């Protein structure tokens, strides 16, 4: 996404699930509304926006203790 597409919206990662014919995009954004606006300006097609929480390997190890 370009700077003018949305302030504070940053692409993090994309995952393709060929068995489901699904693409998941992970963004960092100040709100779902900001991401929706930036995505539409960039011409992205999406069905929905949901919040995701990344769980790092370090955090999993910490929680296992």
Short mmCIF file of C-alpha atoms in Angstrom, two decimals:
data_model
loop_
_atom_site.label_atom_id
_atom_site.label_comp_id
_atom_site.label_asym_id
_atom_site.label_seq_id
_atom_site.Cartn_x
_atom_site.Cartn_y
_atom_site.Cartn_z
CA UNK A 1 0.00 0.00 0.00
CA UNK A 2 1.23 3.47 -0.72
CA UNK A 3 1.51 6.23 1.87
CA UNK A 4 -1.55 8.00 0.53
CA UNK A 5 -3.61 4.80 0.71
CA UNK A 6 -3.78 4.93 4.48
CA UNK A 7 -1.80 6.41 7.31
CA UNK A 8 -0.48 3.88 9.77
CA UNK A 9 -1.44 0.84 7.66
CA UNK A 10 1.43 -1.57 7.00
CA UNK A 11 1.47 -4.94 5.24
CA UNK A 12 3.12 -7.61 7.41
CA UNK A 13 2.65 -10.96 5.66
CA UNK A 14 0.58 -12.94 3.16
CA UNK A 15 -0.32 -16.63 3.43
CA UNK A 16 -1.83 -18.64 0.57
CA UNK A 17 -3.89 -21.74 1.43
CA UNK A 18 -4.13 -23.56 -1.93
CA UNK A 19 -6.38 -26.33 -0.58
CA UNK A 20 -8.96 -23.72 0.43
CA UNK A 21 -8.23 -21.31 -2.45
CA UNK A 22 -7.79 -18.65 0.23
CA UNK A 23 -5.31 -15.82 0.70
CA UNK A 24 -4.78 -14.30 4.15
CA UNK A 25 -3.15 -10.89 4.44
CA UNK A 26 -1.79 -9.67 7.76
CA UNK A 27 -1.67 -5.91 8.25
CA UNK A 28 -0.76 -3.63 11.11
CA UNK A 29 -3.31 -0.82 11.25
CA UNK A 30 -4.67 1.62 13.83
CA UNK A 31 -8.22 0.33 13.28
CA UNK A 32 -10.33 -1.94 11.09
CA UNK A 33 -11.86 1.20 9.55
CA UNK A 34 -8.42 2.54 8.56
CA UNK A 35 -7.53 -0.82 7.02
CA UNK A 36 -10.85 -1.02 5.17
CA UNK A 37 -10.33 2.46 3.71
CA UNK A 38 -6.70 1.76 2.70
CA UNK A 39 -7.60 -1.62 1.19
CA UNK A 40 -10.39 -0.17 -0.93
CA UNK A 41 -8.15 2.66 -2.15
CA UNK A 42 -5.51 0.08 -3.10
CA UNK A 43 -8.08 -1.99 -5.01
CA UNK A 44 -7.87 -5.03 -2.73
CA UNK A 45 -10.79 -7.43 -2.80
CA UNK A 46 -11.67 -8.87 0.57
CA UNK A 47 -14.61 -10.52 2.28
CA UNK A 48 -13.93 -9.40 5.82
CA UNK A 49 -11.47 -7.88 8.24
CA UNK A 50 -10.85 -9.60 11.56
CA UNK A 51 -8.43 -8.87 14.38
CA UNK A 52 -5.47 -11.23 14.66
CA UNK A 53 -3.02 -11.71 17.51
CA UNK A 54 0.47 -13.00 16.72
CA UNK A 55 1.93 -15.43 19.21
CA UNK A 56 5.70 -15.61 18.97
CA UNK A 57 7.68 -18.74 19.79
CA UNK A 58 9.23 -16.90 22.74
CA UNK A 59 5.83 -16.12 24.17
CA UNK A 60 4.69 -19.74 23.77
CA UNK A 61 7.78 -20.92 25.66
CA UNK A 62 7.11 -18.36 28.40
CA UNK A 63 3.47 -19.50 28.74
CA UNK A 64 4.53 -23.17 28.94
CA UNK A 65 6.55 -22.54 32.12
#
